[in-house]
Short mmCIF file of C-alpha atoms in Angstrom, two decimals:
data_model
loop_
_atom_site.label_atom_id
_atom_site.label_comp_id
_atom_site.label_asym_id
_atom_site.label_seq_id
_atom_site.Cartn_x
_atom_site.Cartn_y
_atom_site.Cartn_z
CA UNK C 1 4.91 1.19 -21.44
CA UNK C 2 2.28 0.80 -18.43
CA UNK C 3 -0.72 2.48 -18.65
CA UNK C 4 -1.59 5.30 -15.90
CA UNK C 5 -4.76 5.76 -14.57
CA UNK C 6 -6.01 9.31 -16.01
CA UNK C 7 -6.28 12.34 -14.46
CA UNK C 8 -10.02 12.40 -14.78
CA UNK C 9 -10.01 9.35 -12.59
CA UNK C 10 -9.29 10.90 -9.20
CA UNK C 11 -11.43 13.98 -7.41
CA UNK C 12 -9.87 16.78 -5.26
CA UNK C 13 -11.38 19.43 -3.18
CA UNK C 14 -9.02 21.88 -5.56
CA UNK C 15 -9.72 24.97 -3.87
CA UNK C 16 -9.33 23.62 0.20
CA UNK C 17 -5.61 22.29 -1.37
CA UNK C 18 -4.83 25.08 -3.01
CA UNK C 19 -6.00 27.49 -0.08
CA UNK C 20 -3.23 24.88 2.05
CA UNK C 21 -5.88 23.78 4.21
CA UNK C 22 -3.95 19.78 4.36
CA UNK C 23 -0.92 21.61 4.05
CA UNK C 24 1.95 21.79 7.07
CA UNK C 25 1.92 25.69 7.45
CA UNK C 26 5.58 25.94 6.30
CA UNK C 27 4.71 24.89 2.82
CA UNK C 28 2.63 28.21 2.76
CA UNK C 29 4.98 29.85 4.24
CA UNK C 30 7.57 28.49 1.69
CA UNK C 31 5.06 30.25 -1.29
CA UNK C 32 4.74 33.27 0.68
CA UNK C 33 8.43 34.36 0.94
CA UNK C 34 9.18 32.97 -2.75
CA UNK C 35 6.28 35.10 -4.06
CA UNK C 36 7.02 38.14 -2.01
CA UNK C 37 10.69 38.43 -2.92
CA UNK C 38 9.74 37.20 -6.39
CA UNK C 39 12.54 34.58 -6.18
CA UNK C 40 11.78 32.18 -8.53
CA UNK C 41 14.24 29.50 -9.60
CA UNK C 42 13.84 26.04 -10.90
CA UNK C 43 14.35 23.10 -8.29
CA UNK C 44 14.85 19.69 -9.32
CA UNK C 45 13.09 17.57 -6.10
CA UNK C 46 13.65 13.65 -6.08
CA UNK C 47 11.51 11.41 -3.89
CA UNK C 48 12.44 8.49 -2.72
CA UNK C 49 12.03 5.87 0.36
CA UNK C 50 14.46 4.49 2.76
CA UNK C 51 12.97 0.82 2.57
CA UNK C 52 12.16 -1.88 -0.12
CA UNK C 53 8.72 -0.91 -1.30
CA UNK C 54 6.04 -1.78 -3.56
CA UNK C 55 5.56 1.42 -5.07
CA UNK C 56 1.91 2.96 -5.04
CA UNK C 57 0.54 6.16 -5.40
CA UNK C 58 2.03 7.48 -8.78
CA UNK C 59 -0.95 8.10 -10.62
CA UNK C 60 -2.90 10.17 -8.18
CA UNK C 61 0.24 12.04 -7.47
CA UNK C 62 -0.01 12.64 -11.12
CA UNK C 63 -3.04 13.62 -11.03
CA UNK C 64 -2.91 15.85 -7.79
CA UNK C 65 0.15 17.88 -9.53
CA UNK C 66 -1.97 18.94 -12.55
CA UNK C 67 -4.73 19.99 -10.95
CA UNK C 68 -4.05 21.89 -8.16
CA UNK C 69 -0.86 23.45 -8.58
CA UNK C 70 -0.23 26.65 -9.43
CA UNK C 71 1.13 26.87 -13.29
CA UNK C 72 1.01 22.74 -13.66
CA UNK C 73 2.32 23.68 -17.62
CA UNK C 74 5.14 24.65 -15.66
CA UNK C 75 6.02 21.35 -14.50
CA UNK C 76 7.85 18.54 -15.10
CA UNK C 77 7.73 15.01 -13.88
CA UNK C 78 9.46 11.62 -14.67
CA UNK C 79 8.03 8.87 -12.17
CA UNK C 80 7.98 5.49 -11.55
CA UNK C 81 5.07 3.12 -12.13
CA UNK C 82 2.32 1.65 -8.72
CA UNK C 83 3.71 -1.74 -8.12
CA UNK C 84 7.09 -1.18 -9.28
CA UNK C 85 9.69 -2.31 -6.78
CA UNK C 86 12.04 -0.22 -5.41
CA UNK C 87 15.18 -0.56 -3.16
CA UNK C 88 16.36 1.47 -0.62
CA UNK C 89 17.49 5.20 -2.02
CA UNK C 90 16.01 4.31 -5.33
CA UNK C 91 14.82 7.47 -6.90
CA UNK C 92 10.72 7.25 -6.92
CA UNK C 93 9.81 10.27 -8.75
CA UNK C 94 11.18 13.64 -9.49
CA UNK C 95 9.10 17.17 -9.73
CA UNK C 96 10.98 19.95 -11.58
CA UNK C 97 10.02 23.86 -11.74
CA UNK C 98 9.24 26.63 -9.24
CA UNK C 99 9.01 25.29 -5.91
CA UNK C 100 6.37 28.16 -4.94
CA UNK C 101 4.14 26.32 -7.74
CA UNK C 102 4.51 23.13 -5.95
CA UNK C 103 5.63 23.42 -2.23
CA UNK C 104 1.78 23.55 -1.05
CA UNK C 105 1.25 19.75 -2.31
CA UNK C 106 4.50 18.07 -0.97
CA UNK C 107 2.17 17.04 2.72
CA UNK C 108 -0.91 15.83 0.41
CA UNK C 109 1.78 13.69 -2.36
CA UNK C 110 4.20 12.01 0.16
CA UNK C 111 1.11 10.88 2.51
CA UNK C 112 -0.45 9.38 -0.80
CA UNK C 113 2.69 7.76 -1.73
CA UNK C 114 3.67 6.12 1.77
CA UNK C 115 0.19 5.19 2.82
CA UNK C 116 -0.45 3.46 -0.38
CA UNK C 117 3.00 2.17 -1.12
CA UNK C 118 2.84 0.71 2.40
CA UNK C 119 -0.20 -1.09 2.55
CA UNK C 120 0.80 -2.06 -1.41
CA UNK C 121 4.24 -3.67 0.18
CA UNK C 122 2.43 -5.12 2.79
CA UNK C 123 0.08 -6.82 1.02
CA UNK C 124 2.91 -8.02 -2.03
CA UNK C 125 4.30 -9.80 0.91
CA UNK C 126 1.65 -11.61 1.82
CA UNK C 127 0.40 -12.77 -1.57
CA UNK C 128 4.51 -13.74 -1.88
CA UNK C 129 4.37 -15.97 0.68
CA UNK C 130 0.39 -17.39 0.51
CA UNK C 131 2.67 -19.01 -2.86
CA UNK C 132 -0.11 -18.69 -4.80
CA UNK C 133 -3.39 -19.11 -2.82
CA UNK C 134 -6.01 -16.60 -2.38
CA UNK C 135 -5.10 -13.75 -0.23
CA UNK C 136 -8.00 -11.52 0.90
CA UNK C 137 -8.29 -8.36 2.22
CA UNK C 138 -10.02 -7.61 4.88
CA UNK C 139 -8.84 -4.52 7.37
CA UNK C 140 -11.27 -2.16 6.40
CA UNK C 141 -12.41 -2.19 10.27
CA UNK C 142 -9.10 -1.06 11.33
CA UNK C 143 -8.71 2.59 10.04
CA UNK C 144 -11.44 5.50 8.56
CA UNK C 145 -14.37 4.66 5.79
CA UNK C 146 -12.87 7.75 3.73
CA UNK C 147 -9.77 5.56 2.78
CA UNK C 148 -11.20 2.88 1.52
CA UNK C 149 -11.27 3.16 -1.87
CA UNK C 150 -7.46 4.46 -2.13
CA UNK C 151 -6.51 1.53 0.35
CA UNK C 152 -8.23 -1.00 -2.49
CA UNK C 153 -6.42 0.32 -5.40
CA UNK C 154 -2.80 -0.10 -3.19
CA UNK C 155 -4.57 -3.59 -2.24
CA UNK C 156 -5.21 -4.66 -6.32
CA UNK C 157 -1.67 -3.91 -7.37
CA UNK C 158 -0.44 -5.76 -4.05
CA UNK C 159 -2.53 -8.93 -5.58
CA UNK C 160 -5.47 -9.60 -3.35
CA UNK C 161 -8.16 -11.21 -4.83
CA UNK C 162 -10.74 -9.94 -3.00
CA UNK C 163 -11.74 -7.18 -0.60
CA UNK C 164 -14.33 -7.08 2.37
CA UNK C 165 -16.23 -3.83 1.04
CA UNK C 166 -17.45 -2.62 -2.24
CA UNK C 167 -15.43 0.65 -1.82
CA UNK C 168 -12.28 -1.56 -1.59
CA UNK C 169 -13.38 -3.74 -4.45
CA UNK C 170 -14.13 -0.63 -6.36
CA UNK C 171 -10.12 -0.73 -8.32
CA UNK C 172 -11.06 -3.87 -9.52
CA UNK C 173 -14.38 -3.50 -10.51
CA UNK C 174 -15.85 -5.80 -7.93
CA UNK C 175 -18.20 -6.24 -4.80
CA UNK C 176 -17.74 -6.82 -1.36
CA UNK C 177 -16.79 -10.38 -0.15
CA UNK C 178 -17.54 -12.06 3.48
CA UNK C 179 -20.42 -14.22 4.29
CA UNK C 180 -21.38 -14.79 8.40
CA UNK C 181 -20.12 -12.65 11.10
CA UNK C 182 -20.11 -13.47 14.75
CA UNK C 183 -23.18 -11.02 15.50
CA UNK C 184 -25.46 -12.85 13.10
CA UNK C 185 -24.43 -16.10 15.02
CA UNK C 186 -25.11 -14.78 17.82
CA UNK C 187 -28.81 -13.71 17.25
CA UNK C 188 -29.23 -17.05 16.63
CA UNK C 189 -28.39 -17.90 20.24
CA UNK C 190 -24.92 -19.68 19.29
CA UNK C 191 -26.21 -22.08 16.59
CA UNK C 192 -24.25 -21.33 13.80
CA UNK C 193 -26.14 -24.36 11.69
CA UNK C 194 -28.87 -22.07 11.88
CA UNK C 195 -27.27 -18.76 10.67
CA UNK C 196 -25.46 -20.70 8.35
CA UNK C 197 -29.25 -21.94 6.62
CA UNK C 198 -30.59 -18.67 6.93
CA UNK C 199 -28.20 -17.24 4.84
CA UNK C 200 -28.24 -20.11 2.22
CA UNK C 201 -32.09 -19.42 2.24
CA UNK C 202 -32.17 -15.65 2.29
CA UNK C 203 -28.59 -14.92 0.28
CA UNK C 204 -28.18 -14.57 -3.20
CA UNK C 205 -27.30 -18.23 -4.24
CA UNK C 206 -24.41 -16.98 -6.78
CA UNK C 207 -22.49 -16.07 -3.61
CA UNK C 208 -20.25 -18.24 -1.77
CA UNK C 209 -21.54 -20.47 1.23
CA UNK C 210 -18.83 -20.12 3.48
CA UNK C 211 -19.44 -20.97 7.34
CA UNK C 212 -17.99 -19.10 10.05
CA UNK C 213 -17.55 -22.27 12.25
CA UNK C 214 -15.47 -21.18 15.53
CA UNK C 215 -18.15 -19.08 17.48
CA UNK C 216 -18.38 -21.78 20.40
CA UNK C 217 -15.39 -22.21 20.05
CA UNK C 218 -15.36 -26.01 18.32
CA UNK C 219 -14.21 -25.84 15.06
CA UNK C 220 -14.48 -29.46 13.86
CA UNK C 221 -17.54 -29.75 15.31
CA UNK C 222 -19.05 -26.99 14.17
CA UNK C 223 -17.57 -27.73 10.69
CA UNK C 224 -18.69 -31.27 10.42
CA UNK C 225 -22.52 -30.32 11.53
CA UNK C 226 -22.67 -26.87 8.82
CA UNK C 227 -20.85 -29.57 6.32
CA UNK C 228 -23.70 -32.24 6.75
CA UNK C 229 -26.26 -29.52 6.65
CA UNK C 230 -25.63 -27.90 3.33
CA UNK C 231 -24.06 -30.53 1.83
CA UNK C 232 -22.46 -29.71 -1.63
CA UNK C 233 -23.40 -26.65 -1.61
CA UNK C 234 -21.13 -25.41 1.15
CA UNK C 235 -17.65 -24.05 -0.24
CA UNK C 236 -16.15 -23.33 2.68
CA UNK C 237 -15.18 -23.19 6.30
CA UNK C 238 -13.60 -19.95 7.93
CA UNK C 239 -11.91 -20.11 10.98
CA UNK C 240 -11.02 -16.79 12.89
CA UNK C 241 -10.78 -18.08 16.55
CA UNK C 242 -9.21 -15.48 18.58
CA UNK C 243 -5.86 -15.57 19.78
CA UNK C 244 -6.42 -15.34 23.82
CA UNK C 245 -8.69 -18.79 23.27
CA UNK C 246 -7.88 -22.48 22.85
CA UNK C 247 -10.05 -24.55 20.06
CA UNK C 248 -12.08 -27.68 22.52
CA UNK C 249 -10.09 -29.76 19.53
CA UNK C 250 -6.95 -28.94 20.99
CA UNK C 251 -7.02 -29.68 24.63
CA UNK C 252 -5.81 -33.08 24.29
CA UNK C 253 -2.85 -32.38 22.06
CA UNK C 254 -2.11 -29.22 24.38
CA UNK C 255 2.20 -29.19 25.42
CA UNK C 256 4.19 -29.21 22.21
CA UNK C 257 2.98 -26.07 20.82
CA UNK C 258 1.36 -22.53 21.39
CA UNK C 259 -2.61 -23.78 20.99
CA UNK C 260 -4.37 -20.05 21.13
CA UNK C 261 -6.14 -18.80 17.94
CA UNK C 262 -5.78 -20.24 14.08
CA UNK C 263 -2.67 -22.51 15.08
CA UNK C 264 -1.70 -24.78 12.05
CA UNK C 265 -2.82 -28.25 14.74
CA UNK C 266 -6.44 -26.68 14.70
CA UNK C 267 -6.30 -26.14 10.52
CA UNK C 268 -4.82 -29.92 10.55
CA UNK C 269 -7.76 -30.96 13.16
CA UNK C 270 -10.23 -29.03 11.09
CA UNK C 271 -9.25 -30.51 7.26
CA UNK C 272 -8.85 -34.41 8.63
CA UNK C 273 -12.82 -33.93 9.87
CA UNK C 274 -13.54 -33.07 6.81
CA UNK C 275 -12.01 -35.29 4.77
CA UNK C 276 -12.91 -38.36 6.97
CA UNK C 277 -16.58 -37.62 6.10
CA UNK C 278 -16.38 -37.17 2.45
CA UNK C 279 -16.40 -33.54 2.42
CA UNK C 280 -13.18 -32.56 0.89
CA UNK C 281 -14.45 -30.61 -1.29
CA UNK C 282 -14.73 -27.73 1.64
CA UNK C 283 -12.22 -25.41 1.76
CA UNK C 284 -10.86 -23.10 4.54
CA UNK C 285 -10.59 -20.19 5.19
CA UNK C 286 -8.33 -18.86 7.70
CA UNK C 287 -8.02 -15.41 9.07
CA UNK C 288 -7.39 -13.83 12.38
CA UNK C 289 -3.64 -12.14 13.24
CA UNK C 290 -2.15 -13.11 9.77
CA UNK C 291 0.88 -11.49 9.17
CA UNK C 292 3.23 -12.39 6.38
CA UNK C 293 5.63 -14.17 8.51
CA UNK C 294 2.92 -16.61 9.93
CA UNK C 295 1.23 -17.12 5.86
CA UNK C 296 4.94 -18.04 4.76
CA UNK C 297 5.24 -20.11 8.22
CA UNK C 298 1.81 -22.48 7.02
CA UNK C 299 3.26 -22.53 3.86
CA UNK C 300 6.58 -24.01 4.33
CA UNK C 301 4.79 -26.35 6.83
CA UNK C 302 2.46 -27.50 4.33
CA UNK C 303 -0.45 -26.71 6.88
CA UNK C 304 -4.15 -27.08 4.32
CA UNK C 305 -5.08 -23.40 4.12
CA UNK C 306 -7.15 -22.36 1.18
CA UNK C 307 -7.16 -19.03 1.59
CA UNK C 308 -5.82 -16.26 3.89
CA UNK C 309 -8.24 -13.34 4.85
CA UNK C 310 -5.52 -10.96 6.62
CA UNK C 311 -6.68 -7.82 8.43
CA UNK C 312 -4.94 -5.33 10.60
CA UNK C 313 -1.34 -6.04 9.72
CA UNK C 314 -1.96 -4.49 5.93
CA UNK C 315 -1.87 -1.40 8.03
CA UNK C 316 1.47 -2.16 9.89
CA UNK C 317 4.06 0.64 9.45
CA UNK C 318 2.02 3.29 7.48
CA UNK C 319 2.19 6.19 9.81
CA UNK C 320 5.95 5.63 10.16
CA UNK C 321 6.35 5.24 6.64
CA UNK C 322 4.27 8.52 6.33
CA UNK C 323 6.72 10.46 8.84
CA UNK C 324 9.70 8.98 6.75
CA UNK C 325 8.85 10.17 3.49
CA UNK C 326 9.08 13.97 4.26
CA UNK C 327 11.36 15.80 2.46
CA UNK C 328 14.98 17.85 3.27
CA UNK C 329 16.35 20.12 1.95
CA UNK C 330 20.21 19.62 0.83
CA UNK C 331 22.14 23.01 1.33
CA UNK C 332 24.68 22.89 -1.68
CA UNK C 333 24.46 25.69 -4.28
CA UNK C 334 27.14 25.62 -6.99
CA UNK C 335 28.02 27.43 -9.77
CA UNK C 336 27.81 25.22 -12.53
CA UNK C 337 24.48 23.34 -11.30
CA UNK C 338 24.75 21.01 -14.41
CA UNK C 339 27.93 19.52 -12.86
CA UNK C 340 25.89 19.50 -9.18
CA UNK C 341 23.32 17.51 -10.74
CA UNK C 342 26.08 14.75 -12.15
CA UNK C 343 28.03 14.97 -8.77
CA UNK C 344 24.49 14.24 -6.76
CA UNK C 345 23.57 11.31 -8.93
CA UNK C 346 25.25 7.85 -9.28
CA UNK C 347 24.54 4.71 -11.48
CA UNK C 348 23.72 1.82 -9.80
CA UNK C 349 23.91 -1.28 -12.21
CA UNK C 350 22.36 -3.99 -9.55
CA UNK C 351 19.49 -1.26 -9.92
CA UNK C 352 19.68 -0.18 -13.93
CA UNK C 353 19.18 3.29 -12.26
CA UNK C 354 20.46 6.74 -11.26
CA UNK C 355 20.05 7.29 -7.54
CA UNK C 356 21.50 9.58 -4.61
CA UNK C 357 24.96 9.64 -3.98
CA UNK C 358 24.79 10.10 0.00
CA UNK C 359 28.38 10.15 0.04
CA UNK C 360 28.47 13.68 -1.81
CA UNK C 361 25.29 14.70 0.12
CA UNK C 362 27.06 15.00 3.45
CA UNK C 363 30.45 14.32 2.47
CA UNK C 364 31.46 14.96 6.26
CA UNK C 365 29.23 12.29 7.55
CA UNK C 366 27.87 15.17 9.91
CA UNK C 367 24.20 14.48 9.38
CA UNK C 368 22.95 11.57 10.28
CA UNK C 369 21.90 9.99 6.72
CA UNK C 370 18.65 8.16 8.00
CA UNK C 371 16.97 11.33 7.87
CA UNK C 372 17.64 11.97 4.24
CA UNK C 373 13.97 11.55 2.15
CA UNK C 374 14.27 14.24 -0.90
CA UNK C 375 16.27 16.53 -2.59
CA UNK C 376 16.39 19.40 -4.26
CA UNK C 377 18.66 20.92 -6.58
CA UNK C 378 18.98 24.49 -7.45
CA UNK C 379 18.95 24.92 -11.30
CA UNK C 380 20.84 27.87 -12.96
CA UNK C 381 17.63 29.12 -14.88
CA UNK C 382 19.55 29.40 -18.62
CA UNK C 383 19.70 25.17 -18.13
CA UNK C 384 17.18 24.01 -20.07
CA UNK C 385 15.20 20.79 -18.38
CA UNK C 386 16.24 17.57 -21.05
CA UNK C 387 19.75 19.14 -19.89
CA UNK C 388 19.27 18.74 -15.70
CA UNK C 389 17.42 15.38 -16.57
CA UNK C 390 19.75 13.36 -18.52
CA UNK C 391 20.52 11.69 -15.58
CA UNK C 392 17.42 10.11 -14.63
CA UNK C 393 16.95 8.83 -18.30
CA UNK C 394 16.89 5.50 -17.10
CA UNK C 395 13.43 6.72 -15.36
CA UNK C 396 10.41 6.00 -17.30
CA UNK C 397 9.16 9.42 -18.47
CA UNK C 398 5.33 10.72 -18.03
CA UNK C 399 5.01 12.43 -21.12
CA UNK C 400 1.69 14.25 -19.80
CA UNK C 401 0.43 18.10 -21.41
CA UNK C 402 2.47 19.67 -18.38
CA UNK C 403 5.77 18.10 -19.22
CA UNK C 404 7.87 20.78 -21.19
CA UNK C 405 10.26 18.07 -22.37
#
């Protein structure tokens, strides 16, 4: 069995989230009614995505359930594992016991779960297709300092290597990584040989020497005089020319091809300098509008990339995942809730697990199914829980102090 991380791990402002202060309203609303009309029965809640995901998030969910709800003995929860893969529909976790417990955390869990599981998918796809190179990560600039140490952890069990910040680096117990950006180039007036020395002089000589060489926008140039400067002990090039701007190396090959930014003729143009000089030993770096359609694109091309530093597009798709993950409510209260449960559930074999049968959901085909994300199911309070939950054996268990298994 996977280890989890432990509750103690993770820090909430417990009183703000109980008080519903990151709650929608209606969840407070929802504890309200329930508590004023002392109606109190057992619901079964399954969460799930619409999309093949990395899965990411688990353990603080975890984590978030036993401390701040309201009677967390009173709780059960089977859930997947961060960086298990899921399909479409695939049951992620389920929460079972009074929903007025519970119904304040349901914004804070399913914007944990789809903003880590997202960037944790995105970032699995990239280090899929860099087939086995060095992926970096590096987007840190794109969204809020206060998520950078969640956005790390989703990063680590994506498979980066690396991160640009020690608060990223902080899941896998490392520091910072990134040598020369363009603003200490340019207080050197443009002369990236000089940055490039300073830093070797000045910078701790157990980190990397890697050159940021496309600042005047030359690359072989630029690589070729940092190269014959340093010598052996440069490791690297990295080139991050931007994508409105045409490399000088390429304006007599321009026709054939889209020239603007890190186009796989200016890697080419970049490693054959190199090489013809004797310094193959330099890697490169490339970075700049990576996405994981252009890594597997250099990769199937054989184009000489090192290493992939990839930014923004980690992000792509998180707040849509976030608005996609809410949950619904399905409006179907039987008698014999035991039999509900086994009519609601289906074994898929492909998937070696029980998930939603839409089919019984809206048996009409009157909703529109897209904007299915949860469930939950009634229980007839005599049930005991083992009983409702024989149907998700094949999900692993969290045998935790609040599970009343």
């Amino acid at each position: 069995m996977k280890n989890r991380l432990p509750v103690e791990h993770f820090h909430f402002p417990v009183d703000k989230i109980k008080a519903g202060y990151y709650s929608d309203a209606y969840f407070m609303r929802t504890i309200e009614i329930l508590n004023g009309d002392n109606h109190h029965p057992r619901v079964l809640m399954q969460v799930f995505t619409r999309e093949h995901v990395v899965v990411c998030g688990i353990d603080e969910v975890i984590a978030l359930i036993r401390t701040c709800a309201h009677n967390p003995e009173n709780i059960t929860i089977h859930a997947l594992h961060d960086g298990d893969k899921v399909a479409p529909w695939e049951t992620i976790m389920t929460i079972e016991g009074d929903l007025a417990d519970f119904s304040h955390l349901e914004t804070l869990y399913l914007g944990i779960l789809a903003r880590q599981s997202r960037i944790a998918t995105n970032v699995r796809e990239v280090v899929e297709a860099a087939n086995g190179k060095p992926v970096l990560f590096f987007p840190a600039r794109y969204d809020i300092y206060q998520t950078q140490e969640s956005d790390g952890y989703a990063a680590k069990i994506g498979g980066v290597i690396g991160c640009s910040t020690d608060a990223n680096a902080l899941a896998a117990n490392g520091k910072g990584l990134g040598t020369i950006p363009h603003a200490l180039i340019a207080t050197y007036h443009g002369d990236t040989v000089k940055a490039t020395a300073a830093f070797d002089k000045y910078v701790d000589p157990n980190i990397a020497r890697i050159a940021l060489v496309d600042f005047d926008n030359d690359c072989v140039n630029t690589a070729l005089a940092v190269a014959r400067k340093l010598g052996k002990k440069l490791s690297g090039v990295r080139l991050d020319t931007s994508g409105t701007m045409v490399d000088k190396s390429l304006l007599g090959q321009m026709g054939m091809f889209n020239p603007t930014g890190v186009c796989k003729e200016l890697i080419w143009n970049v490693r054959r300098a190199l090489d013809a000089e004797g310094f193959d030993y330099v890697k490169i770096i490339v970075s700049g509008g990576l996405t994981a359609e252009r890594v597997a694109e250099f990769e199937a091309l054989g184009v000489p990339a090192d290493t992939y530093a990839v930014g923004s597009s980690f992000f792509d798709g998180n707040i849509k995942e976030a608005t996609e993950m809410q949950l619904e409510e399905i409006r179907k209260v039987e008698e014999s809730t035991k039999d509900l449960s086994k009519e609601f559930f289906v074994y898929r074999p492909e998937y070696k697990k029980y998930v939603l049968n839409i089919s019984v959901a809206y048996p009409t085909g009157e909703s529109d199914i897209s904007k299915i994300r949860a469930l939950y199911i009634v229980m007839d309070l005599d049930l005991t829980a083992r009983s409702s939950m024989q149907y998700q054996e094949p999900i692993e268990c969290y045998k935790c102090q609040i599970c009343i298994m």
